[in-house]
PDB file of C-alpha atoms and ligand atoms in Angstrom:
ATOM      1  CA  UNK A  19       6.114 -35.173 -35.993  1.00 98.00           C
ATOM      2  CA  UNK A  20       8.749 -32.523 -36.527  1.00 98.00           C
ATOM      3  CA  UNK A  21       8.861 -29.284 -35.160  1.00 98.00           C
ATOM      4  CA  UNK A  22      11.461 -26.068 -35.598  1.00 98.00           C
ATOM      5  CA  UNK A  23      11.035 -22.512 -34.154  1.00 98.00           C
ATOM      6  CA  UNK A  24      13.583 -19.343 -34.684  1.00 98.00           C
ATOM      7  CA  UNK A  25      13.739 -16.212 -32.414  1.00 96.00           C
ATOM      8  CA  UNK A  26      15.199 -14.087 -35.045  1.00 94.00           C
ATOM      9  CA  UNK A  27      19.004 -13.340 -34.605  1.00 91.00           C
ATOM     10  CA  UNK A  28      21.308 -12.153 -32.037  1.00 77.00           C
ATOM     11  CA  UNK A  29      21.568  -8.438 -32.045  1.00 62.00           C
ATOM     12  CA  UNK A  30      25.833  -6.867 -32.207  1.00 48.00           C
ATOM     13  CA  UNK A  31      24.783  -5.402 -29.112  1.00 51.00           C
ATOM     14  CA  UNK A  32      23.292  -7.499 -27.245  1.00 61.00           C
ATOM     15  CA  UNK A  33      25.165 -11.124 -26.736  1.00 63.00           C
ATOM     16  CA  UNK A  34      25.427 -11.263 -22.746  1.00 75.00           C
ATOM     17  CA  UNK A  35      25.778 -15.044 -21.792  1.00 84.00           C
ATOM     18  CA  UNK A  36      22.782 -14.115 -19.485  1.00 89.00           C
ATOM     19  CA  UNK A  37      20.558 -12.855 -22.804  1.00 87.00           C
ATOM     20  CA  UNK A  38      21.901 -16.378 -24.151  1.00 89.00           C
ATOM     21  CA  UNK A  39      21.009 -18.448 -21.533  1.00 93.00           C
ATOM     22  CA  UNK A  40      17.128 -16.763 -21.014  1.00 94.00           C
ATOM     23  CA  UNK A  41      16.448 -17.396 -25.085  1.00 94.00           C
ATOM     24  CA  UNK A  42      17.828 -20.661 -24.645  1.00 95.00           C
ATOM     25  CA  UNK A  43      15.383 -21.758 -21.293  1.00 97.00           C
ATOM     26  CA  UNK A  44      12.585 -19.824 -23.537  1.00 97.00           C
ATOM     27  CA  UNK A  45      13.035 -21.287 -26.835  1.00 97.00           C
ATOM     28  CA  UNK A  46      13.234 -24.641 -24.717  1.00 98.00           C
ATOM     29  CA  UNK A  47      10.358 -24.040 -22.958  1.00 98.00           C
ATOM     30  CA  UNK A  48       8.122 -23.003 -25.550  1.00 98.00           C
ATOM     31  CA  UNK A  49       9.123 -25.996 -27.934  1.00 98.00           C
ATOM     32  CA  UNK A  50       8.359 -28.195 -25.639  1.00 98.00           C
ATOM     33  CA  UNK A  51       4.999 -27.039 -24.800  1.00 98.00           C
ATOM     34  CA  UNK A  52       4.174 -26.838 -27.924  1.00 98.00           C
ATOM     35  CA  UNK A  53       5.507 -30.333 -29.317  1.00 98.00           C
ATOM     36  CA  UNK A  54       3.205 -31.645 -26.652  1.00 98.00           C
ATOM     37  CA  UNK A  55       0.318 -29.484 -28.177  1.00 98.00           C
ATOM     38  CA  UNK A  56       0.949 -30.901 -31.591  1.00 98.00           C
ATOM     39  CA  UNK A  57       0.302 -34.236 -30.505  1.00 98.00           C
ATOM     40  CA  UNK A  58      -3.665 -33.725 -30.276  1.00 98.00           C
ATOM     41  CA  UNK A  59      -3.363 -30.330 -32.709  1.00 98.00           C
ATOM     42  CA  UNK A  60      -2.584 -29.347 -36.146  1.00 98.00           C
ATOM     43  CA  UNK A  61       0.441 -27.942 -37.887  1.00 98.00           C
ATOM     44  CA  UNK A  62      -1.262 -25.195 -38.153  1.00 98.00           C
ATOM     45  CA  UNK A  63      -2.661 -24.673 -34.880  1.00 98.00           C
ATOM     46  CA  UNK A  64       0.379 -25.811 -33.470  1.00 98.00           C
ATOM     47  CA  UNK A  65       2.444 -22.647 -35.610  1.00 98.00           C
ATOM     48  CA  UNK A  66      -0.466 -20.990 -34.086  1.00 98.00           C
ATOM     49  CA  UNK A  67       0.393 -21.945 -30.627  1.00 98.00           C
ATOM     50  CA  UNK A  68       3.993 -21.665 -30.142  1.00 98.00           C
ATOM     51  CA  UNK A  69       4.458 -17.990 -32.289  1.00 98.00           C
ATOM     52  CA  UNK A  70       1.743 -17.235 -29.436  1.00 98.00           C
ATOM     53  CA  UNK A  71       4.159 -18.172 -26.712  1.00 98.00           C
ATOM     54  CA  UNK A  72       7.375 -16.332 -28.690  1.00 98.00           C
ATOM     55  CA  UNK A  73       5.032 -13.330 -28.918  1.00 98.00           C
ATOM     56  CA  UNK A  74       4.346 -13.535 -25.497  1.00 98.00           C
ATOM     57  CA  UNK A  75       7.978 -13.396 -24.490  1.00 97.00           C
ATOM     58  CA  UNK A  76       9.631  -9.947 -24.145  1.00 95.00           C
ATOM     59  CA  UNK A  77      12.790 -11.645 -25.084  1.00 93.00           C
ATOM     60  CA  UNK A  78      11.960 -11.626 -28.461  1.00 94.00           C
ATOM     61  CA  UNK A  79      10.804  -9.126 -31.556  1.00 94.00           C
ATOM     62  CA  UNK A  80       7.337 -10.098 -31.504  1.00 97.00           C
ATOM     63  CA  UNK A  81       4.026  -9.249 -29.918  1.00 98.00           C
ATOM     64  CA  UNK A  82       5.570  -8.518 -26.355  1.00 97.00           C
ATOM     65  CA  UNK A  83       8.650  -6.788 -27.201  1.00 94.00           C
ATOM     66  CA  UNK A  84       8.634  -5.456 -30.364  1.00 95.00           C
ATOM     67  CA  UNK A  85      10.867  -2.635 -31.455  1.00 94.00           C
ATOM     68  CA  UNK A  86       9.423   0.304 -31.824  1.00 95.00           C
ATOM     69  CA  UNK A  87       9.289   2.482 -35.590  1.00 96.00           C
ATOM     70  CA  UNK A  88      11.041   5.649 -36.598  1.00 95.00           C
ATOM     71  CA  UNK A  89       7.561   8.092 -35.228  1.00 96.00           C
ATOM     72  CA  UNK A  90       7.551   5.918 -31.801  1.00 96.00           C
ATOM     73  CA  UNK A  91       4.765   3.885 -32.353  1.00 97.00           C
ATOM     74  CA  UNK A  92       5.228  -0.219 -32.718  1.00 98.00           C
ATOM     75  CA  UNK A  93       3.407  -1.815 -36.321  1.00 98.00           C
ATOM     76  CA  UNK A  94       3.677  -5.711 -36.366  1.00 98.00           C
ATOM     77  CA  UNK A  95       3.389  -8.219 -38.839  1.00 98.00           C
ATOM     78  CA  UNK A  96       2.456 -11.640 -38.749  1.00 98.00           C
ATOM     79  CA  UNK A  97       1.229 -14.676 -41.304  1.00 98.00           C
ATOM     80  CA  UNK A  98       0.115 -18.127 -40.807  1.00 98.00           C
ATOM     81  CA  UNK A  99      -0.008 -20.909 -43.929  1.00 98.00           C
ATOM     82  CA  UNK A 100      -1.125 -24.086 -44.450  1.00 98.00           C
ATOM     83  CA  UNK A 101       0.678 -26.030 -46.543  1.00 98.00           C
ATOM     84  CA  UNK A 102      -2.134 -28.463 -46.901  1.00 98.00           C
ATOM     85  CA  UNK A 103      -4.763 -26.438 -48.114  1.00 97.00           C
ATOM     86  CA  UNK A 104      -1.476 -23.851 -49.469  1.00 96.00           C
ATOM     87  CA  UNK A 105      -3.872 -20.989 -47.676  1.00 97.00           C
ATOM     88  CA  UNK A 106      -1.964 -17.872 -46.403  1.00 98.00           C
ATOM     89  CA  UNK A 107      -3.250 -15.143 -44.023  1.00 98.00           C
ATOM     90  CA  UNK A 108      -2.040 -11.873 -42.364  1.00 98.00           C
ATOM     91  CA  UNK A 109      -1.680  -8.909 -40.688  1.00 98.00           C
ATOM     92  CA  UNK A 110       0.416  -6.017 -41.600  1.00 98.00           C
ATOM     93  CA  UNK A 111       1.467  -3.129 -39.620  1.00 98.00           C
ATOM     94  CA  UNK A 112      -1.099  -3.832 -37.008  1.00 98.00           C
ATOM     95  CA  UNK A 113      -1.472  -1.727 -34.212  1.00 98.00           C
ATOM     96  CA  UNK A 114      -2.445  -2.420 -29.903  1.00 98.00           C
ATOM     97  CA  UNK A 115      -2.682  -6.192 -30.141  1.00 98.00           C
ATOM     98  CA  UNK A 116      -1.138  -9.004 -27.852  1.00 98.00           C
ATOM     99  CA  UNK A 117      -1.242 -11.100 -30.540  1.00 98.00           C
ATOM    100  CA  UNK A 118      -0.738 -10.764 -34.449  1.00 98.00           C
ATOM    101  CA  UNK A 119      -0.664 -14.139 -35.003  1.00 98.00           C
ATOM    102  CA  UNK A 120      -4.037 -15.049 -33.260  1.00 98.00           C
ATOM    103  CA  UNK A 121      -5.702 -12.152 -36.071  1.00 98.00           C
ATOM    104  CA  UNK A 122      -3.880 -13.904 -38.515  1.00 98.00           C
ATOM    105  CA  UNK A 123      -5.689 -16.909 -37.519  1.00 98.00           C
ATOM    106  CA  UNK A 124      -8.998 -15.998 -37.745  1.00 98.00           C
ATOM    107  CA  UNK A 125      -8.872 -14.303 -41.463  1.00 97.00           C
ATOM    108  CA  UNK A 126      -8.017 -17.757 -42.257  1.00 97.00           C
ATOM    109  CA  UNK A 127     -10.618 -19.729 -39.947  1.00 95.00           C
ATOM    110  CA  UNK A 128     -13.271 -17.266 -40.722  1.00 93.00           C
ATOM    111  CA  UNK A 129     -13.010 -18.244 -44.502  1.00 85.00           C
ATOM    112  CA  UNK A 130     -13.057 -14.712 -45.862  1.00 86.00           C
ATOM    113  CA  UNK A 131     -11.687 -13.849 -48.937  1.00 92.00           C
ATOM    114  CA  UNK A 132      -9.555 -10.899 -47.954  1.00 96.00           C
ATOM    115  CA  UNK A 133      -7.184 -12.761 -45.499  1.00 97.00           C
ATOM    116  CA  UNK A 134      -4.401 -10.212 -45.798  1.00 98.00           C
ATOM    117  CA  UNK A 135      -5.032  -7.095 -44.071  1.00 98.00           C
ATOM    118  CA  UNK A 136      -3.075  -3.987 -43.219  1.00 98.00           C
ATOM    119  CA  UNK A 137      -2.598  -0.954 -40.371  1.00 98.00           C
ATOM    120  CA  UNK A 138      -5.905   0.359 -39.674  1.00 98.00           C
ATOM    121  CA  UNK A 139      -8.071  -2.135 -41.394  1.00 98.00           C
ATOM    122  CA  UNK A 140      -6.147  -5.210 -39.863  1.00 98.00           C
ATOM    123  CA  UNK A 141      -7.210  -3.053 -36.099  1.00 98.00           C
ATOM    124  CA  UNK A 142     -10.492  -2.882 -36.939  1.00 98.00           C
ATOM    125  CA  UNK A 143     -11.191  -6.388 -38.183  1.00 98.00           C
ATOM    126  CA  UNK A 144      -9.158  -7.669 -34.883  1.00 98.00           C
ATOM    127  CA  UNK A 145     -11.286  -5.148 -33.044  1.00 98.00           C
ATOM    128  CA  UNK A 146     -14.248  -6.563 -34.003  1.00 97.00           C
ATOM    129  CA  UNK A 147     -13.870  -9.842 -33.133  1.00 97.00           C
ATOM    130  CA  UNK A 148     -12.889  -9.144 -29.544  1.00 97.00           C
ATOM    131  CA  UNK A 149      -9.323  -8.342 -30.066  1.00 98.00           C
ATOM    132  CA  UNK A 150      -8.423  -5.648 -27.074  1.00 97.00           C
ATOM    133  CA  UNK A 151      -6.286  -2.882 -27.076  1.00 97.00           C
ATOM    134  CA  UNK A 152      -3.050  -3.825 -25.802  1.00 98.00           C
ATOM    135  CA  UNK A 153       0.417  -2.140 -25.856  1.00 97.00           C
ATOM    136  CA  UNK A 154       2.762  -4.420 -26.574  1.00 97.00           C
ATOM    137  CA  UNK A 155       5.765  -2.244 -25.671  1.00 96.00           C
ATOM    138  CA  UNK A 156       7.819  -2.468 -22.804  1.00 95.00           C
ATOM    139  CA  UNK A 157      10.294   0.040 -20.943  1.00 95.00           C
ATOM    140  CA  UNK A 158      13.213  -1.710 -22.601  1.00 91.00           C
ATOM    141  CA  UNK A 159      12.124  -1.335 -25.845  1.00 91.00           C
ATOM    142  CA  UNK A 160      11.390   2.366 -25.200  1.00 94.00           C
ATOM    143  CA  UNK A 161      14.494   3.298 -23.365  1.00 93.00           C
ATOM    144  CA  UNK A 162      16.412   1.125 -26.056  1.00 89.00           C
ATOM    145  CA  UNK A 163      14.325   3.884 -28.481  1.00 91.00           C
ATOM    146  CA  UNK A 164      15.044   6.936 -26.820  1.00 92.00           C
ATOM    147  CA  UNK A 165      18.873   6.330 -27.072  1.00 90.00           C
ATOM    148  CA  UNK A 166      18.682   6.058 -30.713  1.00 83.00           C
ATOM    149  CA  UNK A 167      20.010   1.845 -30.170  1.00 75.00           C
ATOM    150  CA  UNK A 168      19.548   0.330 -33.369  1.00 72.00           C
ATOM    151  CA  UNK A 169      18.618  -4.056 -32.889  1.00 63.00           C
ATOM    152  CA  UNK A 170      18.886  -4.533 -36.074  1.00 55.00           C
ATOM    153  CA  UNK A 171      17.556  -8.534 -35.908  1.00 50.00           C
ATOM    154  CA  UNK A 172      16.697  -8.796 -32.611  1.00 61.00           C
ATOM    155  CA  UNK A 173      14.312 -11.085 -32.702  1.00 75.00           C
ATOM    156  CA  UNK A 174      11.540 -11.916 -35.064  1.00 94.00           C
ATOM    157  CA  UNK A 175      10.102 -15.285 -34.291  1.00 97.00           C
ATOM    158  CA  UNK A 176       9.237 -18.144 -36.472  1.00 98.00           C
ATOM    159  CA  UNK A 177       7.821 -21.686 -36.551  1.00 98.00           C
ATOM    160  CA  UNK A 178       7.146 -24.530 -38.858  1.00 98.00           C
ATOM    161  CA  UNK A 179       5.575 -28.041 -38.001  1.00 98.00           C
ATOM    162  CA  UNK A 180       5.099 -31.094 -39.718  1.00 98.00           C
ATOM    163  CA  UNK A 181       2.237 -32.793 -37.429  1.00 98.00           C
ATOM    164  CA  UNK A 182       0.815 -37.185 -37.148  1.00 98.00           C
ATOM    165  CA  UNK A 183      -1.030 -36.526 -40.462  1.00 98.00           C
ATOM    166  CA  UNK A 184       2.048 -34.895 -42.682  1.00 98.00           C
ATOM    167  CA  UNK A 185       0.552 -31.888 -43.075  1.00 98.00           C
ATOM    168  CA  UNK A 186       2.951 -28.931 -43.065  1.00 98.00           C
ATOM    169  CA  UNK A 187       2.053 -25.483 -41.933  1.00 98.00           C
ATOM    170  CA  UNK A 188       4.138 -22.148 -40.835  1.00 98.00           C
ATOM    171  CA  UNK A 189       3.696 -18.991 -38.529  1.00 98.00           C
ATOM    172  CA  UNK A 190       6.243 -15.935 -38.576  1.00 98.00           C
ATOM    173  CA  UNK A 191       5.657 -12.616 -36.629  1.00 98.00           C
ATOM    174  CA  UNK A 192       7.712  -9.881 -36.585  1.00 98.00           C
ATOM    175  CA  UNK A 193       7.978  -6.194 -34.359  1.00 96.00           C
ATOM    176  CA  UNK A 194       9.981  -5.351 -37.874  1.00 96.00           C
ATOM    177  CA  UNK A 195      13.674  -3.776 -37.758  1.00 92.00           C
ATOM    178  CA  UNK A 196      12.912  -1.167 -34.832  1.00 92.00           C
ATOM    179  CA  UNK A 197      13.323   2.983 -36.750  1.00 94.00           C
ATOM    180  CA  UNK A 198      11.566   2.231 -39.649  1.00 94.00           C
ATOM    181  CA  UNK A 199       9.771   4.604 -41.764  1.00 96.00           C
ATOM    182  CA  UNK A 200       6.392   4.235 -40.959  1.00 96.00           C
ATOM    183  CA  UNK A 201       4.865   2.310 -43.861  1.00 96.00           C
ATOM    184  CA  UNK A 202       7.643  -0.112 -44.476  1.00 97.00           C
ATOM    185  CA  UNK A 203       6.336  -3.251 -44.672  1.00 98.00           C
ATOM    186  CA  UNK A 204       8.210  -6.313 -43.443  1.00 97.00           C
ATOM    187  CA  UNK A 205       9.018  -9.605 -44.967  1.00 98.00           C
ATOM    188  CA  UNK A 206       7.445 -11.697 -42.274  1.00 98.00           C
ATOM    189  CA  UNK A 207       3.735 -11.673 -43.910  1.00 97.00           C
ATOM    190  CA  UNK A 208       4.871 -12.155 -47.363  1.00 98.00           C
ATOM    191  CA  UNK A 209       5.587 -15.326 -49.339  1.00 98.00           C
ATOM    192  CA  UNK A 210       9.474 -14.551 -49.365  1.00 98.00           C
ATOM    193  CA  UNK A 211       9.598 -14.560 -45.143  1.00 98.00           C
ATOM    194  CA  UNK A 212       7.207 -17.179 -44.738  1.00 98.00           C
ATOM    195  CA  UNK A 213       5.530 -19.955 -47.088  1.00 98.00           C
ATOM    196  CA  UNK A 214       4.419 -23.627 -47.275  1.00 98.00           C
ATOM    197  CA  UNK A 215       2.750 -26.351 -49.399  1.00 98.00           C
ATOM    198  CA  UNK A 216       2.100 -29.910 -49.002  1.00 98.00           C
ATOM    199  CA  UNK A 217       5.827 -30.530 -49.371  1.00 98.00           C
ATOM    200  CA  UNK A 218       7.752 -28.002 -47.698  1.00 98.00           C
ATOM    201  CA  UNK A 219       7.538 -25.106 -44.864  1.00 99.00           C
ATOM    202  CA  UNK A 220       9.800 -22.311 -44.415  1.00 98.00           C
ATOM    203  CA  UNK A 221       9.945 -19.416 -41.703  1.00 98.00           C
ATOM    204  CA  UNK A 222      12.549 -16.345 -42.196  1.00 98.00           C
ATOM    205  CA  UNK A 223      14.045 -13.767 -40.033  1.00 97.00           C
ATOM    206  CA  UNK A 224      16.703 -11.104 -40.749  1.00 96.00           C
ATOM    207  CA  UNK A 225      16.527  -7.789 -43.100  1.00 95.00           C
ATOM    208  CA  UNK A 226      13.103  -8.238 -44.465  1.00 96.00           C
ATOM    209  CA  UNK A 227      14.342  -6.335 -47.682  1.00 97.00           C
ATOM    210  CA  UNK A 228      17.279  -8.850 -48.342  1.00 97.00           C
ATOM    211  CA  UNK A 229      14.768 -11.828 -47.642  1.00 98.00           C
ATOM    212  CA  UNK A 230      11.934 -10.067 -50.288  1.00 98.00           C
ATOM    213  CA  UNK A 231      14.902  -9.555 -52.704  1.00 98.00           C
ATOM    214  CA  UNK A 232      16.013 -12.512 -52.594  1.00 98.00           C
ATOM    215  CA  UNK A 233      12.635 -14.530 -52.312  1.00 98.00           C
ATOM    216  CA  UNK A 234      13.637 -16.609 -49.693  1.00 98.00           C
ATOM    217  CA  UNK A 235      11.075 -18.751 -47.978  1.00 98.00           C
ATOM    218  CA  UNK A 236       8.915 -19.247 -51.154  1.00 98.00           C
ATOM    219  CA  UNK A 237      12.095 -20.353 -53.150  1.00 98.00           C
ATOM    220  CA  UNK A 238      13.462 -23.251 -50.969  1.00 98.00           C
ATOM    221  CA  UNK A 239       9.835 -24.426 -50.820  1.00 98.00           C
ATOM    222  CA  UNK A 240       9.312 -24.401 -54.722  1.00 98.00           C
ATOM    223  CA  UNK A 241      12.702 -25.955 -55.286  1.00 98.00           C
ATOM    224  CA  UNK A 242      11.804 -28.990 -52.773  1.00 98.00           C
ATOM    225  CA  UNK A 243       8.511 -29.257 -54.322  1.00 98.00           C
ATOM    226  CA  UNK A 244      10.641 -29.611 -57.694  1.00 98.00           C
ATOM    227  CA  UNK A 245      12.939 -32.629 -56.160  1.00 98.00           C
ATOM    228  CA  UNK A 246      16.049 -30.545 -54.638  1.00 98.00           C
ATOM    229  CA  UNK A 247      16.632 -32.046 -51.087  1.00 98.00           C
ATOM    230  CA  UNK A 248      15.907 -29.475 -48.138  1.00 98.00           C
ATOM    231  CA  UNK A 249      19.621 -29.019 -47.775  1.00 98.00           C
ATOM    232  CA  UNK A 250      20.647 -28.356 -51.510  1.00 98.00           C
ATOM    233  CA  UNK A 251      17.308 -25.976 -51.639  1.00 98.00           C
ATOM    234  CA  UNK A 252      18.453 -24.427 -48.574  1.00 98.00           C
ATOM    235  CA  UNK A 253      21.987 -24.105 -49.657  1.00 98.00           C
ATOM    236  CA  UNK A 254      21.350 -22.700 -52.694  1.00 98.00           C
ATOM    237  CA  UNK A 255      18.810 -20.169 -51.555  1.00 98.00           C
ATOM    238  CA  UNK A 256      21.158 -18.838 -49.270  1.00 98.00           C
ATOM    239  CA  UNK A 257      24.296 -18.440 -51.953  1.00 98.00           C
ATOM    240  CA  UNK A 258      21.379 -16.582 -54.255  1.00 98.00           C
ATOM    241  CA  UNK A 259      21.316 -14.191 -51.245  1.00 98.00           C
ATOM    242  CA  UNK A 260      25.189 -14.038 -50.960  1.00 98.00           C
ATOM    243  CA  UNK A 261      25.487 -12.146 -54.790  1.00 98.00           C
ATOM    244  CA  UNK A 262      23.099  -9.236 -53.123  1.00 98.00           C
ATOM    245  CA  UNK A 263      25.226  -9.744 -49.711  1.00 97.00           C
ATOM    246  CA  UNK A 264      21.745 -10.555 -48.170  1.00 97.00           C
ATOM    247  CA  UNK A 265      21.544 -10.974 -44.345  1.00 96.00           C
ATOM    248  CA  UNK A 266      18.624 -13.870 -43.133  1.00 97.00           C
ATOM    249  CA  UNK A 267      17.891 -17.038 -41.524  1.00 97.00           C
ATOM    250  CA  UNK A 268      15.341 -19.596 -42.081  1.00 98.00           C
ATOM    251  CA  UNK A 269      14.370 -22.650 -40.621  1.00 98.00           C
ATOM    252  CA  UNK A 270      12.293 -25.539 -42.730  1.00 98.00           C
ATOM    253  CA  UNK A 271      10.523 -29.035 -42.927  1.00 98.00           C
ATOM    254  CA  UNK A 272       9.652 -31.204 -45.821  1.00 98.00           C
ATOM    255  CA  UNK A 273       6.879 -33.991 -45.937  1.00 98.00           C
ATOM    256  CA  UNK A 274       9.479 -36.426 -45.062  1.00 98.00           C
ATOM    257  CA  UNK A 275      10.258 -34.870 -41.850  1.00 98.00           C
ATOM    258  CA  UNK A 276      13.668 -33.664 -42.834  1.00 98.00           C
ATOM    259  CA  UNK A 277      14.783 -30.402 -40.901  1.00 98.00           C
ATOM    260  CA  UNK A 278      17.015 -27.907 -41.880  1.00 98.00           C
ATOM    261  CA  UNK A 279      18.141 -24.543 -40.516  1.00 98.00           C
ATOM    262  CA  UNK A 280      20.841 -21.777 -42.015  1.00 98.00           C
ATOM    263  CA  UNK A 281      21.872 -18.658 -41.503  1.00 96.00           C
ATOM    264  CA  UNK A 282      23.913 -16.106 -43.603  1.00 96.00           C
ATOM    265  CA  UNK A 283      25.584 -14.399 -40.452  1.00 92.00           C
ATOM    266  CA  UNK A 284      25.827 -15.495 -36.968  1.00 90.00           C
ATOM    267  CA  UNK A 285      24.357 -16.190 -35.458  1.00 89.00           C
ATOM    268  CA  UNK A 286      20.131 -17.436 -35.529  1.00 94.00           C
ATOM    269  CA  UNK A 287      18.294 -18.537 -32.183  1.00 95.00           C
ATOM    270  CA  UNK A 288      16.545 -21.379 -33.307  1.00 97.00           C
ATOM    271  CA  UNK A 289      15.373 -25.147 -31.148  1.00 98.00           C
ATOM    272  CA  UNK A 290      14.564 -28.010 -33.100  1.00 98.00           C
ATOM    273  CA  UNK A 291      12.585 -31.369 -31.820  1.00 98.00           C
ATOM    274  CA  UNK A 292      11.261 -34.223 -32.811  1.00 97.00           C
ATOM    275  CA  UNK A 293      10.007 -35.879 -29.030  1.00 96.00           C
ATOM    276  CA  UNK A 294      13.523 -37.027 -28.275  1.00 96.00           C
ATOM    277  CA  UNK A 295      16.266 -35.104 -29.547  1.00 96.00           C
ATOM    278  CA  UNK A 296      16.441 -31.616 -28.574  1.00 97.00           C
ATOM    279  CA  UNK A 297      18.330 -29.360 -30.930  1.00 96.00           C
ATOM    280  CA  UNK A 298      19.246 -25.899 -29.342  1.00 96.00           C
ATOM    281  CA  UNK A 299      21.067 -22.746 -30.696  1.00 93.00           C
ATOM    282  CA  UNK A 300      24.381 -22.335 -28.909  1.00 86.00           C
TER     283      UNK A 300
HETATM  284  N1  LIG B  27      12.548  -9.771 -40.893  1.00 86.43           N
HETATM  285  C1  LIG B  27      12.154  -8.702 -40.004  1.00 86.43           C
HETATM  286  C2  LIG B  27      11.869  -7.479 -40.822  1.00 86.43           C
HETATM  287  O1  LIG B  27      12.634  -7.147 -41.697  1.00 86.43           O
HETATM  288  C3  LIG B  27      13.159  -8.369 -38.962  1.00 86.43           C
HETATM  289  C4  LIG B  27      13.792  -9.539 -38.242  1.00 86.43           C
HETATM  290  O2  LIG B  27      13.688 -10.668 -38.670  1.00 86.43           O
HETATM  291  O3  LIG B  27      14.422  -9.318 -37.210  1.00 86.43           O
HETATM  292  O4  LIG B  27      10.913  -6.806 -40.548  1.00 86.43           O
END
């Protein structure tokens, strides 16, 4: 069993030791509880589980904590796939939920056809299926707003699992870039910030128009389902998005359990574990 989860990037602004140390204790916290829920879950419940607990976390870009768009109000985007049955499903610029993830969920457990929704529509749906309203700001976020302080990456969160049966799956959420045009959609629930198949998983963060430009996520996966090692299809994703001076991380797993991680500039929060080695951003 392999597991990998990202907390976007460190912001210019903000890289206090003490911001270090809490993503550090969080992203260690969270993959631990969650490598421990893999055991008796799915990838994909597992994805499920621990971009619940990064969303969760004010810390981070996502769910609790996300910026907040150019007209004051926080969208979010999330998407869950299954590399097994290659199945994607999302919610974009979703309004009032704790969780974007969990709504991603359920468009794909419910079996429906349309299992990418957007703004309204996405609130409704979530709405109806018990979803409450929920403000996911907090008075960081909006003070951060209010004096114009651009995070640009502060924190989108990620995760990809390989679980006891080999099946792959990934989760991504994002609060998107913070002063956005309302309307902008973010790379995080398309197949360039987040994608899997039987053979590969991939989770991105950084400028979500760099990472759709470039097709990140989806082209490391097709060129490991082709026979390029993780690393090569990693490396040569990321000198792609060097010629369009692209900024993004990414964090993957193949079938064979090999890990990988990169990032184009420094520096990505990201834990890595496999039940005994613990490998932590530093
Ligand atoms: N990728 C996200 C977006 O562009 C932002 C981030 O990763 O921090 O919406």
């Amino acid at each position: 069993m392999k597991l990998l989860i990202h907390g976007g990037f460190f912001s210019e602004s903000d890289q206090s030791s003490e911001t270090k140390l809490a993503k550090q204790s969080a992203l260690r916290t969270i993959i631990t509880k969650a490598y421990a829920y893999l055991e008796s879950h799915s990838a994909v419940q597992t994805c499920t589980y621990a971009v619940s607990l990064l969303e969760d976390d004010p810390l981070f870009n996502a769910g609790i904590g996300s910026q907040i768009q150019h007209d004051g109000v926080i969208r979010m985007s999330a998407a869950l796939m299954d590399g097994t049955t290659q199945k994607m499903s999302g919610v974009i610029n979703i309004e009032e939920v704790k969780n974007p993830i969990q709504v991603a969920q359920k468009l794909m457990e419910q079996g429906v056809e349309d299992r990418i929704l957007s703004g309204p529509g996405a609130k409704l749906y979530a709405e109806k299926l018990g979803f409450e309203n929920f403000s996911t700001e907090t008075p960081q976020r909006r003070a951060e707003f209010e004096e114009n302080k651009r995070n640009e990456g502060k924190g989108t969160v990620g995760c990809v699992a390989l679980d006891q049966e080999g099946r792959l799956a990934v989760a991504t959420s994002t609060g998107g870039k913070g002063f956005e045009i309302p309307g902008r959609v973010s790379d995080s629930a398309t197949v360039a910030g987040n994608f899997s198949n039987e053979w590969c998983a991939v989770s991105c963060t950084g400028v979500g128009e760099d990472i759709v430009s470039n097709g990140t996520a989806c082209k490391i996966v097709t060129r490991v389902t082709d026979g390029q090692s993780l690393k090569s299809a990693f490396e040569k994703t990321f000198d792609e998005l060097k010629t369009i001076n692209g900024f993004a991380g990414a964090i993957g797993v193949d079938a064979k359990g090999n890990t990988f991680h990169l990032d184009s500039h420094p520096s990505m929060v990201y834990a890595a574990y496999d039940g005994e080695t613990l490998d932590l951003f530093n």
